Short mmCIF file of C-alpha atoms and ligand atoms in Angstrom, two decimals:
data_model
loop_
_atom_site.label_atom_id
_atom_site.label_comp_id
_atom_site.label_asym_id
_atom_site.label_seq_id
_atom_site.Cartn_x
_atom_site.Cartn_y
_atom_site.Cartn_z
CA UNK A 1 -111.56 119.08 57.41
CA UNK A 2 -110.51 115.57 58.31
CA UNK A 3 -109.06 115.19 61.79
CA UNK A 4 -106.09 113.22 60.41
CA UNK A 5 -104.76 116.02 58.22
CA UNK A 6 -101.29 117.00 59.37
CA UNK A 7 -100.11 120.56 59.97
CA UNK A 8 -97.92 121.52 57.03
CA UNK A 9 -94.56 122.47 58.47
CA UNK A 10 -92.17 123.61 55.77
CA UNK A 11 -89.19 124.02 58.12
CA UNK A 12 -87.68 121.77 60.79
CA UNK A 13 -89.48 122.00 64.12
CA UNK A 14 -86.33 122.35 66.24
CA UNK A 15 -86.01 125.83 67.76
CA UNK A 16 -82.68 127.28 68.87
CA UNK A 17 -83.98 130.75 69.67
CA UNK A 18 -86.15 130.63 72.77
CA UNK A 19 -89.22 132.56 73.84
CA UNK A 20 -88.95 135.22 76.53
CA UNK A 21 -86.36 137.10 74.47
CA UNK A 22 -86.25 140.90 74.38
CA UNK A 23 -87.00 141.61 70.70
CA UNK A 24 -89.75 144.13 70.00
CA UNK A 25 -93.14 142.91 68.78
CA UNK A 26 -92.84 141.81 65.16
CA UNK A 27 -89.02 142.06 65.00
CA UNK A 28 -87.70 140.82 61.66
CA UNK A 29 -84.24 140.13 63.05
CA UNK A 30 -85.76 137.71 65.54
CA UNK A 31 -87.33 135.72 62.72
CA UNK A 32 -84.13 135.80 60.66
CA UNK A 33 -82.04 134.13 63.35
CA UNK A 34 -84.78 131.61 64.07
CA UNK A 35 -84.62 130.43 60.44
CA UNK A 36 -80.85 130.45 60.15
CA UNK A 37 -80.37 128.23 63.16
CA UNK A 38 -82.95 125.78 61.87
CA UNK A 39 -80.52 125.23 58.99
CA UNK A 40 -77.25 125.35 60.93
CA UNK A 41 -78.33 123.28 63.94
CA UNK A 42 -76.83 122.96 67.40
CA UNK A 43 -73.16 122.79 66.33
CA UNK A 44 -72.99 126.54 65.85
CA UNK A 45 -71.22 129.43 67.54
CA UNK A 46 -72.56 132.94 66.99
CA UNK A 47 -70.26 135.93 67.29
CA UNK A 48 -72.53 138.89 68.04
CA UNK A 49 -71.23 142.46 68.05
CA UNK A 50 -73.12 145.40 69.56
CA UNK A 51 -76.55 145.47 67.87
CA UNK A 52 -80.16 144.76 68.80
CA UNK A 53 -79.40 141.07 68.97
CA UNK A 54 -76.81 141.66 71.68
CA UNK A 55 -79.78 142.80 73.77
CA UNK A 56 -82.49 140.47 72.44
CA UNK A 57 -80.56 137.47 73.73
CA UNK A 58 -81.12 138.61 77.31
CA UNK A 59 -79.07 139.96 80.21
CA UNK A 60 -76.27 138.04 81.92
CA UNK A 61 -76.50 135.31 83.23
CA UNK A 62 -79.43 134.51 80.96
CA UNK A 63 -79.65 133.73 77.24
CA UNK A 64 -82.62 132.83 75.08
CA UNK A 65 -80.39 130.77 72.80
CA UNK A 66 -79.55 127.11 72.87
CA UNK A 67 -76.37 127.54 70.83
CA UNK A 68 -73.16 129.17 72.05
CA UNK A 69 -72.80 132.87 71.54
CA UNK A 70 -69.83 135.15 71.96
CA UNK A 71 -70.51 138.83 72.53
CA UNK A 72 -67.82 140.94 70.87
CA UNK A 73 -67.01 144.58 70.15
CA UNK A 74 -69.03 146.46 67.52
CA UNK A 75 -66.38 146.41 64.79
CA UNK A 76 -65.17 142.84 65.30
CA UNK A 77 -67.91 140.44 64.17
CA UNK A 78 -65.75 138.97 61.41
CA UNK A 79 -62.38 138.98 63.20
CA UNK A 80 -63.91 137.39 66.29
CA UNK A 81 -65.35 134.61 64.15
CA UNK A 82 -61.96 134.14 62.49
CA UNK A 83 -60.37 133.77 65.94
CA UNK A 84 -63.04 131.41 67.26
CA UNK A 85 -62.66 129.27 64.15
CA UNK A 86 -58.86 129.15 64.53
CA UNK A 87 -59.22 128.21 68.20
CA UNK A 88 -61.69 125.42 67.46
CA UNK A 89 -59.40 124.12 64.72
CA UNK A 90 -56.56 123.94 67.25
CA UNK A 91 -58.83 121.87 69.48
CA UNK A 92 -59.63 119.57 66.59
CA UNK A 93 -63.29 120.62 66.52
CA UNK A 94 -63.52 121.25 62.80
CA UNK A 95 -67.22 120.74 62.11
CA UNK A 96 -68.54 123.67 64.15
CA UNK A 97 -70.32 126.41 62.15
CA UNK A 98 -68.71 129.67 63.17
CA UNK A 99 -71.08 132.51 62.38
CA UNK A 100 -70.86 136.28 62.64
CA UNK A 101 -74.32 137.64 63.31
CA UNK A 102 -74.26 141.41 62.91
CA UNK A 103 -76.52 144.32 62.05
CA UNK A 104 -76.18 146.60 59.04
CA UNK A 105 -74.24 149.19 61.03
CA UNK A 106 -71.87 146.53 62.31
CA UNK A 107 -71.40 145.26 58.76
CA UNK A 108 -71.64 148.05 56.18
CA UNK A 109 -70.11 150.71 58.44
CA UNK A 110 -67.83 149.97 61.36
CA UNK A 111 -67.26 146.25 60.73
CA UNK A 112 -66.46 146.43 57.03
CA UNK A 113 -62.70 146.43 57.53
CA UNK A 114 -62.71 143.22 59.58
CA UNK A 115 -65.20 141.66 57.15
CA UNK A 116 -63.11 142.59 54.13
CA UNK A 117 -60.02 141.15 55.84
CA UNK A 118 -61.73 137.86 56.60
CA UNK A 119 -63.13 137.64 53.07
CA UNK A 120 -59.76 138.41 51.51
CA UNK A 121 -58.16 135.61 53.57
CA UNK A 122 -61.18 133.44 52.74
CA UNK A 123 -61.54 132.53 56.41
CA UNK A 124 -63.87 129.62 56.99
CA UNK A 125 -66.79 131.52 58.53
CA UNK A 126 -70.39 132.37 57.72
CA UNK A 127 -70.98 136.11 58.01
CA UNK A 128 -74.63 137.07 58.28
CA UNK A 129 -75.79 140.68 58.22
CA UNK A 130 -79.39 141.31 59.22
CA UNK A 131 -80.32 144.54 57.57
CA UNK A 132 -82.90 146.71 59.34
CA UNK A 133 -81.54 149.76 57.55
CA UNK A 134 -80.35 151.79 60.57
CA UNK A 135 -78.68 151.66 63.97
CA UNK A 136 -81.76 150.46 65.82
CA UNK A 137 -80.28 149.42 69.14
CA UNK A 138 -79.09 152.94 69.91
CA UNK A 139 -82.33 154.62 68.83
CA UNK A 140 -82.61 154.72 65.03
CA UNK A 141 -79.60 156.57 63.60
CA UNK A 142 -78.84 156.39 59.89
CA UNK A 143 -76.34 153.84 58.63
CA UNK A 144 -74.95 153.41 55.14
CA UNK A 145 -77.72 150.82 54.65
CA UNK A 146 -80.46 153.39 55.27
CA UNK A 147 -82.30 154.09 52.01
CA UNK A 148 -82.16 157.56 50.51
CA UNK A 149 -84.97 159.77 51.81
CA UNK A 150 -85.78 157.69 54.89
CA UNK A 151 -86.40 159.38 58.20
CA UNK A 152 -84.07 158.48 61.09
CA UNK A 153 -83.20 160.51 64.19
CA UNK A 154 -80.00 161.70 62.50
CA UNK A 155 -81.69 162.29 59.14
CA UNK A 156 -84.81 164.17 60.26
CA UNK A 157 -87.46 165.25 57.77
CA UNK A 158 -85.81 168.66 57.32
CA UNK A 159 -82.42 167.11 56.59
CA UNK A 160 -83.19 163.85 54.80
CA UNK A 161 -80.57 161.29 53.89
CA UNK A 162 -79.33 162.24 50.42
CA UNK A 163 -77.00 159.27 49.90
CA UNK A 164 -78.14 155.99 48.40
CA UNK A 165 -77.91 152.68 50.19
CA UNK A 166 -74.43 151.15 50.01
CA UNK A 167 -74.26 148.09 47.75
CA UNK A 168 -72.62 145.67 50.19
CA UNK A 169 -73.45 142.70 47.97
CA UNK A 170 -71.39 144.11 45.10
CA UNK A 171 -68.57 144.85 47.54
CA UNK A 172 -68.60 141.26 48.75
CA UNK A 173 -68.81 139.95 45.18
CA UNK A 174 -65.63 141.91 44.45
CA UNK A 175 -63.92 139.74 47.11
CA UNK A 176 -64.77 136.66 45.03
CA UNK A 177 -65.80 134.65 48.09
CA UNK A 178 -67.05 131.11 47.42
CA UNK A 179 -70.68 131.85 48.30
CA UNK A 180 -72.90 134.79 49.06
CA UNK A 181 -76.65 135.30 49.07
CA UNK A 182 -79.36 137.81 49.81
CA UNK A 183 -82.38 136.53 51.72
CA UNK A 184 -85.60 137.75 53.28
CA UNK A 185 -87.68 136.82 56.31
CA UNK A 186 -90.68 136.65 53.98
CA UNK A 187 -89.14 133.67 52.15
CA UNK A 188 -87.96 131.40 54.97
CA UNK A 189 -87.78 128.24 52.86
CA UNK A 190 -85.47 130.01 50.40
CA UNK A 191 -83.34 131.32 53.26
CA UNK A 192 -83.23 127.88 54.85
CA UNK A 193 -82.22 126.18 51.62
CA UNK A 194 -79.43 128.65 50.93
CA UNK A 195 -78.11 128.40 54.48
CA UNK A 196 -77.98 124.60 54.19
CA UNK A 197 -76.03 125.00 50.97
CA UNK A 198 -73.63 127.50 52.56
CA UNK A 199 -73.10 125.21 55.55
CA UNK A 200 -71.43 122.66 53.28
CA UNK A 201 -69.13 125.12 51.52
CA UNK A 202 -65.67 125.96 52.85
CA UNK A 203 -64.38 129.51 53.02
CA UNK A 204 -66.06 132.83 53.63
CA UNK A 205 -69.79 132.79 53.09
CA UNK A 206 -71.82 135.99 53.28
CA UNK A 207 -75.56 136.47 53.80
CA UNK A 208 -77.45 139.74 53.59
CA UNK A 209 -80.89 139.34 55.14
CA UNK A 210 -83.67 141.89 54.86
CA UNK A 211 -85.21 142.22 58.33
CA UNK A 212 -87.90 144.89 58.84
CA UNK A 213 -87.88 146.72 62.17
CA UNK A 214 -91.36 148.02 63.14
CA UNK A 215 -89.87 150.26 65.83
CA UNK A 216 -87.38 151.98 63.55
CA UNK A 217 -89.46 152.01 60.40
CA UNK A 218 -92.55 153.34 62.18
CA UNK A 219 -94.58 150.52 60.71
CA UNK A 220 -97.17 148.22 62.26
CA UNK A 221 -95.63 145.09 63.83
CA UNK A 222 -98.06 142.84 61.94
CA UNK A 223 -96.73 144.22 58.64
CA UNK A 224 -93.14 143.03 59.18
CA UNK A 225 -93.39 139.93 57.00
CA UNK A 226 -95.62 141.69 54.48
CA UNK A 227 -93.11 144.53 54.05
CA UNK A 228 -90.28 142.07 53.52
CA UNK A 229 -92.35 140.30 50.88
CA UNK A 230 -93.23 143.57 49.15
CA UNK A 231 -89.55 144.54 49.01
CA UNK A 232 -88.84 141.36 47.07
CA UNK A 233 -91.89 141.70 44.83
CA UNK A 234 -91.11 145.31 43.91
CA UNK A 235 -87.43 144.43 43.31
CA UNK A 236 -86.17 146.75 46.00
CA UNK A 237 -84.47 143.78 47.65
CA UNK A 238 -84.04 141.01 45.04
CA UNK A 239 -83.15 137.52 46.25
CA UNK A 240 -80.14 135.94 44.59
CA UNK A 241 -76.95 134.00 45.21
CA UNK A 242 -73.46 134.48 43.79
CA UNK A 243 -70.59 132.03 43.66
CA UNK A 244 -66.97 133.23 43.48
CA UNK A 245 -68.11 136.74 42.67
CA UNK A 246 -69.78 135.71 39.43
CA UNK A 247 -72.63 133.48 38.22
CA UNK A 248 -75.42 135.45 39.85
CA UNK A 249 -78.57 133.32 40.10
CA UNK A 250 -81.95 134.81 40.94
CA UNK A 251 -83.85 132.76 43.53
CA UNK A 252 -87.27 134.34 43.33
CA UNK A 253 -88.47 135.13 39.83
CA UNK A 254 -90.60 138.24 39.62
CA UNK A 255 -93.55 137.92 37.24
CA UNK A 256 -95.10 141.35 37.49
CA UNK A 257 -92.92 143.89 39.21
CA UNK A 258 -94.94 146.16 41.51
CA UNK A 259 -94.30 149.89 42.02
CA UNK A 260 -92.75 150.79 45.39
CA UNK A 261 -95.59 153.14 46.45
CA UNK A 262 -97.55 150.65 48.56
CA UNK A 263 -94.38 149.53 50.32
CA UNK A 264 -93.49 153.12 51.21
CA UNK A 265 -97.02 153.97 52.37
CA UNK A 266 -96.95 151.35 55.14
CA UNK A 267 -93.94 152.98 56.81
CA UNK A 268 -93.87 156.16 58.85
CA UNK A 269 -90.21 156.72 57.97
CA UNK A 270 -91.27 157.54 54.38
CA UNK A 271 -94.40 159.54 55.20
CA UNK A 272 -92.84 162.92 54.34
CA UNK A 273 -91.85 161.92 50.80
CA UNK A 274 -93.26 163.97 47.93
CA UNK A 275 -94.34 162.36 44.62
CA UNK A 276 -91.08 163.59 43.02
CA UNK A 277 -89.03 161.88 45.77
CA UNK A 278 -90.94 158.64 45.28
CA UNK A 279 -90.41 158.92 41.53
CA UNK A 280 -86.67 159.26 41.98
CA UNK A 281 -86.62 156.31 44.42
CA UNK A 282 -88.54 154.23 41.89
CA UNK A 283 -85.99 155.11 39.21
CA UNK A 284 -83.17 154.01 41.47
CA UNK A 285 -84.90 150.70 42.23
CA UNK A 286 -85.38 150.15 38.50
CA UNK A 287 -81.73 150.93 37.76
CA UNK A 288 -80.52 148.51 40.45
CA UNK A 289 -82.91 145.82 39.30
CA UNK A 290 -81.74 146.14 35.69
CA UNK A 291 -78.16 145.82 36.86
CA UNK A 292 -79.03 142.61 38.74
CA UNK A 293 -80.90 141.25 35.71
CA UNK A 294 -77.88 141.91 33.52
CA UNK A 295 -75.60 140.12 35.95
CA UNK A 296 -78.05 137.21 36.11
CA UNK A 297 -77.77 136.89 32.35
CA UNK A 298 -74.01 136.93 32.63
CA UNK A 299 -73.50 140.22 30.76
CA UNK B 1 -87.03 122.51 72.50
CA UNK B 2 -85.51 125.19 74.70
CA UNK B 3 -88.87 125.55 76.43
CA UNK B 4 -87.90 122.51 78.42
CA UNK B 5 -84.89 124.41 79.81
CA UNK B 6 -85.01 125.70 83.36
CA UNK B 7 -87.28 128.72 83.52
CA UNK B 8 -86.15 130.09 86.87
CA UNK B 9 -84.50 133.49 87.12
CA UNK B 10 -80.93 133.29 88.38
CA UNK B 11 -80.05 135.71 91.16
CA UNK B 12 -76.58 135.68 92.69
CA UNK B 13 -76.68 135.73 96.49
CA UNK B 14 -73.11 136.96 96.84
CA UNK B 15 -70.21 138.05 94.67
CA UNK B 16 -68.64 134.65 95.14
CA UNK B 17 -71.46 133.03 93.17
CA UNK B 18 -70.70 135.13 90.09
CA UNK B 19 -68.68 133.14 87.55
CA UNK B 20 -65.26 134.57 86.63
CA UNK B 21 -66.25 134.56 82.96
CA UNK B 22 -69.57 136.22 82.15
CA UNK B 23 -71.37 133.23 80.69
CA UNK B 24 -75.02 132.36 80.41
CA UNK B 25 -76.35 129.91 82.92
CA UNK B 26 -80.07 130.03 82.31
CA UNK B 27 -82.76 130.63 79.70
CA UNK B 28 -85.02 133.67 79.28
CA UNK B 29 -88.16 131.71 80.11
CA UNK B 30 -88.57 133.57 83.40
CA UNK B 31 -89.43 136.57 81.24
CA UNK B 32 -93.10 136.08 80.40
CA UNK B 33 -93.38 138.40 77.40
CA UNK B 34 -97.12 137.69 77.23
CA UNK B 35 -97.50 140.66 79.55
CA UNK B 36 -96.37 142.99 76.72
CA UNK B 37 -99.55 142.25 74.80
CA UNK B 38 -102.49 144.58 74.44
CA UNK B 39 -104.15 142.59 71.69
CA UNK B 40 -104.26 138.80 71.63
CA UNK B 41 -104.51 136.34 68.73
CA UNK B 42 -107.50 134.00 68.91
CA UNK B 43 -107.58 131.08 66.50
CA UNK B 44 -110.88 129.73 65.17
CA UNK B 45 -109.55 126.22 64.77
CA UNK B 46 -112.71 125.05 62.98
CA UNK B 47 -111.67 127.16 59.97
CA UNK B 48 -107.96 126.32 60.17
CA UNK B 49 -106.57 124.62 57.03
CA UNK B 50 -103.40 123.52 58.90
CA UNK B 51 -101.07 125.29 56.49
CA UNK B 52 -98.54 126.03 59.24
CA UNK B 53 -98.05 129.64 58.09
CA UNK B 54 -98.77 131.17 61.53
CA UNK B 55 -96.26 128.77 63.07
CA UNK B 56 -93.68 129.63 60.44
CA UNK B 57 -93.90 133.40 60.80
CA UNK B 58 -94.27 133.82 64.57
CA UNK B 59 -91.12 135.68 65.67
CA UNK B 60 -91.56 134.52 69.24
CA UNK B 61 -91.99 130.78 68.81
CA UNK B 62 -95.42 131.23 70.37
CA UNK B 63 -97.51 129.17 67.99
CA UNK B 64 -97.32 125.61 69.23
CA UNK B 65 -98.55 122.63 67.28
CA UNK B 66 -100.78 120.40 69.36
CA UNK B 67 -102.74 117.53 67.83
CA UNK B 68 -102.03 118.94 64.36
CA UNK B 69 -103.54 122.32 65.19
CA UNK B 70 -101.97 125.67 66.06
CA UNK B 71 -102.23 126.76 69.68
CA UNK B 72 -101.09 130.15 70.98
CA UNK B 73 -98.65 130.16 73.89
CA UNK B 74 -100.06 133.15 75.77
CA UNK B 75 -97.18 133.09 78.27
CA UNK B 76 -94.86 134.43 75.57
CA UNK B 77 -96.94 135.71 72.63
CA UNK B 78 -96.15 139.44 72.37
CA UNK B 79 -99.28 140.21 70.35
CA UNK B 80 -97.48 141.41 67.22
CA UNK B 81 -100.33 140.24 64.98
CA UNK B 82 -98.14 138.70 62.27
CA UNK B 83 -99.95 135.34 62.58
CA UNK B 84 -103.35 136.99 62.03
CA UNK B 85 -102.02 139.08 59.13
CA UNK B 86 -100.38 136.14 57.36
CA UNK B 87 -103.11 133.52 57.90
CA UNK B 88 -104.41 132.80 54.37
CA UNK B 89 -107.98 132.00 55.51
CA UNK B 90 -108.08 134.75 58.15
CA UNK B 91 -109.08 132.42 60.96
CA UNK B 92 -106.94 134.28 63.50
CA UNK B 93 -108.45 137.36 65.01
CA UNK B 94 -106.68 139.95 67.14
CA UNK B 95 -108.98 140.60 70.09
CA UNK B 96 -108.59 143.05 72.92
CA UNK B 97 -106.48 141.63 75.75
CA UNK B 98 -108.46 140.47 78.75
CA UNK B 99 -107.16 141.27 82.20
C1 LIG C 301 -67.22 151.18 68.98
C2 LIG C 301 -68.64 151.37 69.30
N1 LIG C 301 -69.29 152.46 68.84
C3 LIG C 301 -70.59 152.64 69.14
C4 LIG C 301 -71.28 151.70 69.88
C5 LIG C 301 -72.73 151.94 70.20
N2 LIG C 301 -73.62 151.05 69.48
C6 LIG C 301 -74.09 149.91 70.01
S1 LIG C 301 -75.17 149.10 69.02
C7 LIG C 301 -75.04 150.32 67.85
C8 LIG C 301 -75.88 150.26 66.60
C9 LIG C 301 -75.90 148.94 65.91
O1 LIG C 301 -76.55 149.07 64.69
P1 LIG C 301 -76.66 147.84 63.72
O2 LIG C 301 -75.35 147.21 63.54
O3 LIG C 301 -77.38 148.28 62.48
O4 LIG C 301 -77.59 146.80 64.52
P2 LIG C 301 -79.10 147.02 65.02
O5 LIG C 301 -79.01 147.72 66.35
O6 LIG C 301 -79.81 147.85 64.02
O7 LIG C 301 -79.65 145.67 65.17
C10 LIG C 301 -74.16 151.34 68.25
C11 LIG C 301 -73.87 152.53 67.48
C12 LIG C 301 -70.56 150.59 70.35
N3 LIG C 301 -71.15 149.62 71.08
N4 LIG C 301 -69.26 150.43 70.07
S1 LIG C 302 -85.50 147.95 67.50
FE1 LIG C 302 -86.05 146.86 65.61
S2 LIG C 302 -84.42 145.41 65.21
FE2 LIG C 302 -84.25 146.10 67.34
S3 LIG C 302 -85.38 144.55 68.54
FE3 LIG C 302 -86.80 146.20 68.04
S4 LIG C 302 -87.79 145.57 66.13
FE4 LIG C 302 -85.97 144.31 66.38
S1 LIG C 303 -99.40 137.63 67.76
FE1 LIG C 303 -97.22 137.54 67.13
S2 LIG C 303 -96.17 136.67 68.92
FE2 LIG C 303 -98.36 136.21 69.18
S3 LIG C 303 -98.64 134.18 68.28
FE3 LIG C 303 -99.12 135.68 66.66
S4 LIG C 303 -97.18 135.93 65.53
FE4 LIG C 303 -96.68 134.97 67.53
MG1 LIG C 304 -79.36 147.94 61.99
#
């Protein structure tokens, strides 16, 4: 290896999330924010409701971030961003990226009203939901983003979750917002590119980012990126973008779709599943994937 | 970049020092998360192909790039093992933490 060869860095080197933060080992949400801020840069305000990230940032008067953040109530990620944006506009500071950075509970459950309101008004904010598929900060309770069959403390093995994961992306598409995308920590360049694109669009922009949580999923910390990649490769979490509620475009083409078995096996939260349960999960993944494919073809 | 920020822990001597608005005044660099580790990544740089993948996937910004090679920042590396898992040539090994 020649000494002159450069390290291949596929993302900007600037970091806006600092070390010393309180995320667990291998936290996917930590990676997600790291990538987003590489795209958005220093002129960004994050509105963070109650969630793991409200803790990860660090206790008062400390913060691991080098952008401004505004801690807000659990249900108000979107409305806080709307207010911050309006305030900055009044001050004439119109080129600040105002971002809601919320968990799946804060988005699909308690925050959905504020989010729907902001989207309906087409407020000029970027709403990002990092999806770790449960209420992790309070000790792993089920949310409406928890997949069917998964163990959580409120859906124990004896009383598994019988409801399917809520399709927040379809709900947001129904609001016909200018831009929305799904993204994954396993594909940071794709996430980065889409965030750059969103940065230059006006109106409500929505991101749904798949962010494995080793603590809540009972998986090994070193598997966090691998699990996120598997979820894309087995079409459980397809990566796509939608403009104005239509024109769905797939970002990562899947050549040979893998079964979900290996993905499930790496996670303790699915350990109790019987072959019949896995079969029915696989069928659901296939149904959802076919629906996405149809939309991608404009049917 | 933020690693250049002040790393001292802020402790208020009296109530009067506490700002009226709860706002952040310092970084988290006083919190040396390296102490969380029970396994540590060790990079065999001779085998490194400089692909930057460990740097890209470290959730704790603990792979530094020095002279075009990855270097682990043991002050903050939490020992998650993602770098070793993702390295395409497997030149990062997770070894038992030394005292
Ligand atoms: C109104 C209200 N209800 C409940 C809580 C307690 N609470 C804090 S964080 C949290 C869970 C957040 O889950 P999610 O949004 O998925 O983020 P995560 O912790 O998984 O990152 C809950 C229930 C709260 N802070 N405020
Ligand atoms: S509980 Fe999960 S989401 Fe929360 S900090 Fe830990 S790994 Fe991250
Ligand atoms: S073990 Fe984890 S925290 Fe440590 S350098 Fe590797 S990826 Fe970063
Ligand atoms: Mg969550």
